[in-house]
């Protein structure tokens, strides 16, 4: 939204007021005479204000502008003149404001302007709100937002009451600086001062609330605006549409878009693009193309922004080739791609693992005479990190500086996350320290990644210290000041109360400074707490995990399904089932549905051999969903109770597929649980039902089945399951492979199957030399010698039986190791 749109009065209205007040004789008066009269007053009169009042009828905005330009050599007189002129509504136009703002910021006349205001105050001259408006705008345009807020706060000292346009200016600045809490406090002061907000006021605040994720508060404010009789215009609708799309409420955005058109407010190109972009950001491409066709039927032409949204959406939906086709279509229509679109292309192909294609677009950027920015490089660096190509990622980071750009916080965070995922925690810590030295402040994502990685490598204490450091931020004294004493700040509500009190006392700049300093504190989010709680359980510190949960509740954070799932899983692992059940009850009362919580309980029940209770618990969870018929679930439960496992699983799978809500987790847990309880035949039934329904059984389930079948002496069935894993492309761990091979080799009737299996394993990609244990190799050697001896003395008919030795030849040294130079490769029998 343009700044001028937010605070500029309609010039046409002012001009009509002006001409209606001008006498007929003044219309024909010579402009130069009027100009000279005003300059004469400025040069000879002191004070100038009474003398200027006598010529007010002969002035026009053009003459006022000319006077300011001619008096640039004497800026203080210009300031006094324009402050006098600002008292007349007809001369308060954007062009005149720009002239004074330009004069103040270009010549650094802030001190002189303040001196002028002080003189007027001491002389008892009334100072209009616009006198401070131009000062606020001047500070903002030179990038000193704090001084702009300070100027607004000092208006009370000058007995100057802000009008709606001055309020809008300071609200806009506060929203841009992301101190929306302060903007809302100022808005409340505005209402208390009986200053009626206008459409722009609401537009600024609604946009700010959407930016900080308070979409419902933003919509409430939108309703308040309409209840005050202020009809939304194109700009307001666009702000709300964009905010709804950002909050992933595209359906609501579509309803508002339709309502906008029905009220006679025609959407412009920006509004249309906002909704199109909302669909694309969610990857809802069918709806996006439907919306596009509707727009095109109304004469909408897809421009660069529209193409960029579509291409980005296609990448998000995994439709990479279509995205590429739309890019080439754009080029054929002679629309030149910008850096933003190239960044989308690079990010899209990088996320698909096609970094070579992404690099081609980076080359194309320079060939077109464009300069890649940091965001562009970040997209490619992330692609390299995701593929584990960390050295290439580092090289690209160095390349950023060569193009007059600088690695930012996102660059360092991407690298830290990449290092953590690949177990290079020491390197991640080094980059973390480096980024702070460079003035790149870590985000919540940075902290979360590093804390999680520290827990995973067993550095729990360092992870906790990093968490506390995140809470304190870069200003420990501020943290201690706000967190101690009677008025300590514990949550957002107490912070809002403090800001409101400061504003009521006129201490706007103090409130601003506190909030800006608090932006250096990275507030732990729910993901942070989930990581910490999980880390504490892994470190065996149950009490610490519980305390963190209580701290989470006090801080105003809302536990999510992951929080409850993590806690219950931790309690179950340490056999604190009563605590876990209490949490389950608390979770259900709060209306949160957590699959992981129920899965944790099922795992615990299965570990205890209570598989039926695990099945019943899952059915209880399914009853939370209205689309699951209670009668059908009762019937399934009866099958479980009667021991009719196959029928129960079949009925449940049929229900899952019909509702398109299939989840493999419970079936896997039951299968493994039955194996652990040595109910191997029942586990095998689940395996066969899943197979029949073309559900891929997980590798861990297969391992448990193979182990159980070997223990039960059902080697043929164990072999069938192993063959299934090879069909699915699984490479199982050596332990289970050796378990099956040893079982086969020790069974006289299954030795040949062992050699058949070895050949198939090699063809499936197993490295036999690394996979086979000493015991397995020793048994193979014994079986080979035995079979070769039998072959030499036994001849059937005219042909000799083929030697099993051609399968594998392994010579053992005295230490039992296979000599590499004596090993022959496997061959077919």
PDB file of N, CA, C and O in Angstrom, residues 231-259:
ATOM      1  N   UNK A 231     -17.386   2.267   4.265  1.00  0.00           N
ATOM      2  CA  UNK A 231     -17.409   1.202   3.252  1.00  0.00           C
ATOM      3  C   UNK A 231     -15.995   0.906   2.777  1.00  0.00           C
ATOM      4  O   UNK A 231     -15.233   1.834   2.483  1.00  0.00           O
ATOM      5  N   UNK A 232     -15.621  -0.371   2.705  1.00  0.00           N
ATOM      6  CA  UNK A 232     -14.282  -0.707   2.199  1.00  0.00           C
ATOM      7  C   UNK A 232     -14.148  -0.363   0.731  1.00  0.00           C
ATOM      8  O   UNK A 232     -15.115  -0.477  -0.022  1.00  0.00           O
ATOM      9  N   UNK A 233     -12.961   0.078   0.334  1.00  0.00           N
ATOM     10  CA  UNK A 233     -12.699   0.328  -1.087  1.00  0.00           C
ATOM     11  C   UNK A 233     -11.769  -0.758  -1.618  1.00  0.00           C
ATOM     12  O   UNK A 233     -11.494  -1.746  -0.943  1.00  0.00           O
ATOM     13  N   UNK A 234     -11.297  -0.549  -2.833  1.00  0.00           N
ATOM     14  CA  UNK A 234     -10.444  -1.542  -3.481  1.00  0.00           C
ATOM     15  C   UNK A 234      -9.207  -1.871  -2.659  1.00  0.00           C
ATOM     16  O   UNK A 234      -8.822  -3.037  -2.523  1.00  0.00           O
ATOM     17  N   UNK A 235      -8.588  -0.826  -2.106  1.00  0.00           N
ATOM     18  CA  UNK A 235      -7.349  -1.018  -1.331  1.00  0.00           C
ATOM     19  C   UNK A 235      -7.639  -1.843  -0.075  1.00  0.00           C
ATOM     20  O   UNK A 235      -6.907  -2.784   0.255  1.00  0.00           O
ATOM     21  N   UNK A 236      -8.726  -1.508   0.624  1.00  0.00           N
ATOM     22  CA  UNK A 236      -9.061  -2.233   1.861  1.00  0.00           C
ATOM     23  C   UNK A 236      -9.358  -3.700   1.574  1.00  0.00           C
ATOM     24  O   UNK A 236      -8.879  -4.600   2.277  1.00  0.00           O
ATOM     25  N   UNK A 237     -10.147  -3.932   0.530  1.00  0.00           N
ATOM     26  CA  UNK A 237     -10.458  -5.316   0.159  1.00  0.00           C
ATOM     27  C   UNK A 237      -9.180  -6.095  -0.163  1.00  0.00           C
ATOM     28  O   UNK A 237      -9.033  -7.258   0.222  1.00  0.00           O
ATOM     29  N   UNK A 238      -8.261  -5.451  -0.860  1.00  0.00           N
ATOM     30  CA  UNK A 238      -7.009  -6.127  -1.239  1.00  0.00           C
ATOM     31  C   UNK A 238      -6.184  -6.486  -0.009  1.00  0.00           C
ATOM     32  O   UNK A 238      -5.605  -7.577   0.068  1.00  0.00           O
ATOM     33  N   UNK A 239      -6.164  -5.572   0.971  1.00  0.00           N
ATOM     34  CA  UNK A 239      -5.435  -5.838   2.214  1.00  0.00           C
ATOM     35  C   UNK A 239      -6.013  -7.063   2.923  1.00  0.00           C
ATOM     36  O   UNK A 239      -5.273  -7.961   3.359  1.00  0.00           O
ATOM     37  N   UNK A 240      -7.347  -7.131   3.025  1.00  0.00           N
ATOM     38  CA  UNK A 240      -7.995  -8.248   3.717  1.00  0.00           C
ATOM     39  C   UNK A 240      -7.823  -9.549   2.932  1.00  0.00           C
ATOM     40  O   UNK A 240      -7.532 -10.605   3.509  1.00  0.00           O
ATOM     41  N   UNK A 241      -7.988  -9.481   1.609  1.00  0.00           N
ATOM     42  CA  UNK A 241      -7.803 -10.673   0.769  1.00  0.00           C
ATOM     43  C   UNK A 241      -6.393 -11.233   0.912  1.00  0.00           C
ATOM     44  O   UNK A 241      -6.196 -12.437   1.080  1.00  0.00           O
ATOM     45  N   UNK A 242      -5.413 -10.340   0.849  1.00  0.00           N
ATOM     46  CA  UNK A 242      -4.008 -10.759   0.974  1.00  0.00           C
ATOM     47  C   UNK A 242      -3.752 -11.394   2.333  1.00  0.00           C
ATOM     48  O   UNK A 242      -3.074 -12.415   2.447  1.00  0.00           O
ATOM     49  N   UNK A 243      -4.314 -10.783   3.392  1.00  0.00           N
ATOM     50  CA  UNK A 243      -4.137 -11.311   4.742  1.00  0.00           C
ATOM     51  C   UNK A 243      -4.766 -12.682   4.918  1.00  0.00           C
ATOM     52  O   UNK A 243      -4.174 -13.576   5.525  1.00  0.00           O
ATOM     53  N   UNK A 244      -5.966 -12.855   4.369  1.00  0.00           N
ATOM     54  CA  UNK A 244      -6.640 -14.155   4.462  1.00  0.00           C
ATOM     55  C   UNK A 244      -5.846 -15.237   3.732  1.00  0.00           C
ATOM     56  O   UNK A 244      -5.720 -16.364   4.206  1.00  0.00           O
ATOM     57  N   UNK A 245      -5.329 -14.878   2.581  1.00  0.00           N
ATOM     58  CA  UNK A 245      -4.515 -15.842   1.821  1.00  0.00           C
ATOM     59  C   UNK A 245      -3.246 -16.188   2.581  1.00  0.00           C
ATOM     60  O   UNK A 245      -2.816 -17.345   2.599  1.00  0.00           O
ATOM     61  N   UNK A 246      -2.649 -15.187   3.233  1.00  0.00           N
ATOM     62  CA  UNK A 246      -1.437 -15.441   4.015  1.00  0.00           C
ATOM     63  C   UNK A 246      -1.736 -16.382   5.179  1.00  0.00           C
ATOM     64  O   UNK A 246      -0.900 -17.190   5.587  1.00  0.00           O
ATOM     65  N   UNK A 247      -2.973 -16.279   5.713  1.00  0.00           N
ATOM     66  CA  UNK A 247      -3.391 -17.139   6.826  1.00  0.00           C
ATOM     67  C   UNK A 247      -3.931 -18.480   6.333  1.00  0.00           C
ATOM     68  O   UNK A 247      -4.499 -19.244   7.115  1.00  0.00           O
ATOM     69  N   UNK A 248      -3.782 -18.750   5.021  1.00  0.00           N
ATOM     70  CA  UNK A 248      -4.226 -20.004   4.379  1.00  0.00           C
ATOM     71  C   UNK A 248      -5.749 -20.181   4.455  1.00  0.00           C
ATOM     72  O   UNK A 248      -6.264 -21.293   4.488  1.00  0.00           O
ATOM     73  N   UNK A 249      -6.451 -19.053   4.476  1.00  0.00           N
ATOM     74  CA  UNK A 249      -7.913 -19.083   4.490  1.00  0.00           C
ATOM     75  C   UNK A 249      -8.421 -18.610   3.121  1.00  0.00           C
ATOM     76  O   UNK A 249      -9.134 -17.624   3.008  1.00  0.00           O
ATOM     77  N   UNK A 250      -8.002 -19.343   2.101  1.00  0.00           N
ATOM     78  CA  UNK A 250      -8.294 -18.918   0.730  1.00  0.00           C
ATOM     79  C   UNK A 250      -9.788 -19.021   0.423  1.00  0.00           C
ATOM     80  O   UNK A 250     -10.330 -18.216  -0.339  1.00  0.00           O
ATOM     81  N   UNK A 251     -10.451 -19.997   1.029  1.00  0.00           N
ATOM     82  CA  UNK A 251     -11.900 -20.133   0.804  1.00  0.00           C
ATOM     83  C   UNK A 251     -12.619 -18.876   1.285  1.00  0.00           C
ATOM     84  O   UNK A 251     -13.505 -18.339   0.592  1.00  0.00           O
ATOM     85  N   UNK A 252     -12.219 -18.370   2.469  1.00  0.00           N
ATOM     86  CA  UNK A 252     -12.808 -17.124   2.992  1.00  0.00           C
ATOM     87  C   UNK A 252     -12.462 -15.948   2.090  1.00  0.00           C
ATOM     88  O   UNK A 252     -13.278 -15.035   1.901  1.00  0.00           O
ATOM     89  N   UNK A 253     -11.237 -15.964   1.541  1.00  0.00           N
ATOM     90  CA  UNK A 253     -10.809 -14.894   0.625  1.00  0.00           C
ATOM     91  C   UNK A 253     -11.685 -14.888  -0.634  1.00  0.00           C
ATOM     92  O   UNK A 253     -12.073 -13.831  -1.138  1.00  0.00           O
ATOM     93  N   UNK A 254     -12.003 -16.080  -1.138  1.00  0.00           N
ATOM     94  CA  UNK A 254     -12.860 -16.188  -2.332  1.00  0.00           C
ATOM     95  C   UNK A 254     -14.262 -15.640  -2.050  1.00  0.00           C
ATOM     96  O   UNK A 254     -14.843 -14.927  -2.881  1.00  0.00           O
ATOM     97  N   UNK A 255     -14.791 -15.958  -0.882  1.00  0.00           N
ATOM     98  CA  UNK A 255     -16.116 -15.449  -0.492  1.00  0.00           C
ATOM     99  C   UNK A 255     -16.097 -13.923  -0.447  1.00  0.00           C
ATOM    100  O   UNK A 255     -17.011 -13.252  -0.945  1.00  0.00           O
ATOM    101  N   UNK A 256     -15.027 -13.353   0.139  1.00  0.00           N
ATOM    102  CA  UNK A 256     -14.901 -11.892   0.217  1.00  0.00           C
ATOM    103  C   UNK A 256     -14.751 -11.275  -1.174  1.00  0.00           C
ATOM    104  O   UNK A 256     -15.315 -10.213  -1.464  1.00  0.00           O
ATOM    105  N   UNK A 257     -14.003 -11.966  -2.040  1.00  0.00           N
ATOM    106  CA  UNK A 257     -13.809 -11.483  -3.415  1.00  0.00           C
ATOM    107  C   UNK A 257     -15.156 -11.407  -4.144  1.00  0.00           C
ATOM    108  O   UNK A 257     -15.448 -10.429  -4.827  1.00  0.00           O
ATOM    109  N   UNK A 258     -15.966 -12.451  -3.985  1.00  0.00           N
ATOM    110  CA  UNK A 258     -17.293 -12.469  -4.617  1.00  0.00           C
ATOM    111  C   UNK A 258     -18.194 -11.389  -4.030  1.00  0.00           C
ATOM    112  O   UNK A 258     -18.960 -10.739  -4.751  1.00  0.00           O
ATOM    113  N   UNK A 259     -18.095 -11.194  -2.710  1.00  0.00           N
ATOM    114  CA  UNK A 259     -18.890 -10.157  -2.046  1.00  0.00           C
ATOM    115  C   UNK A 259     -18.481  -8.771  -2.546  1.00  0.00           C
ATOM    116  O   UNK A 259     -19.332  -7.895  -2.758  1.00  0.00           O
TER     117      UNK A 259
END
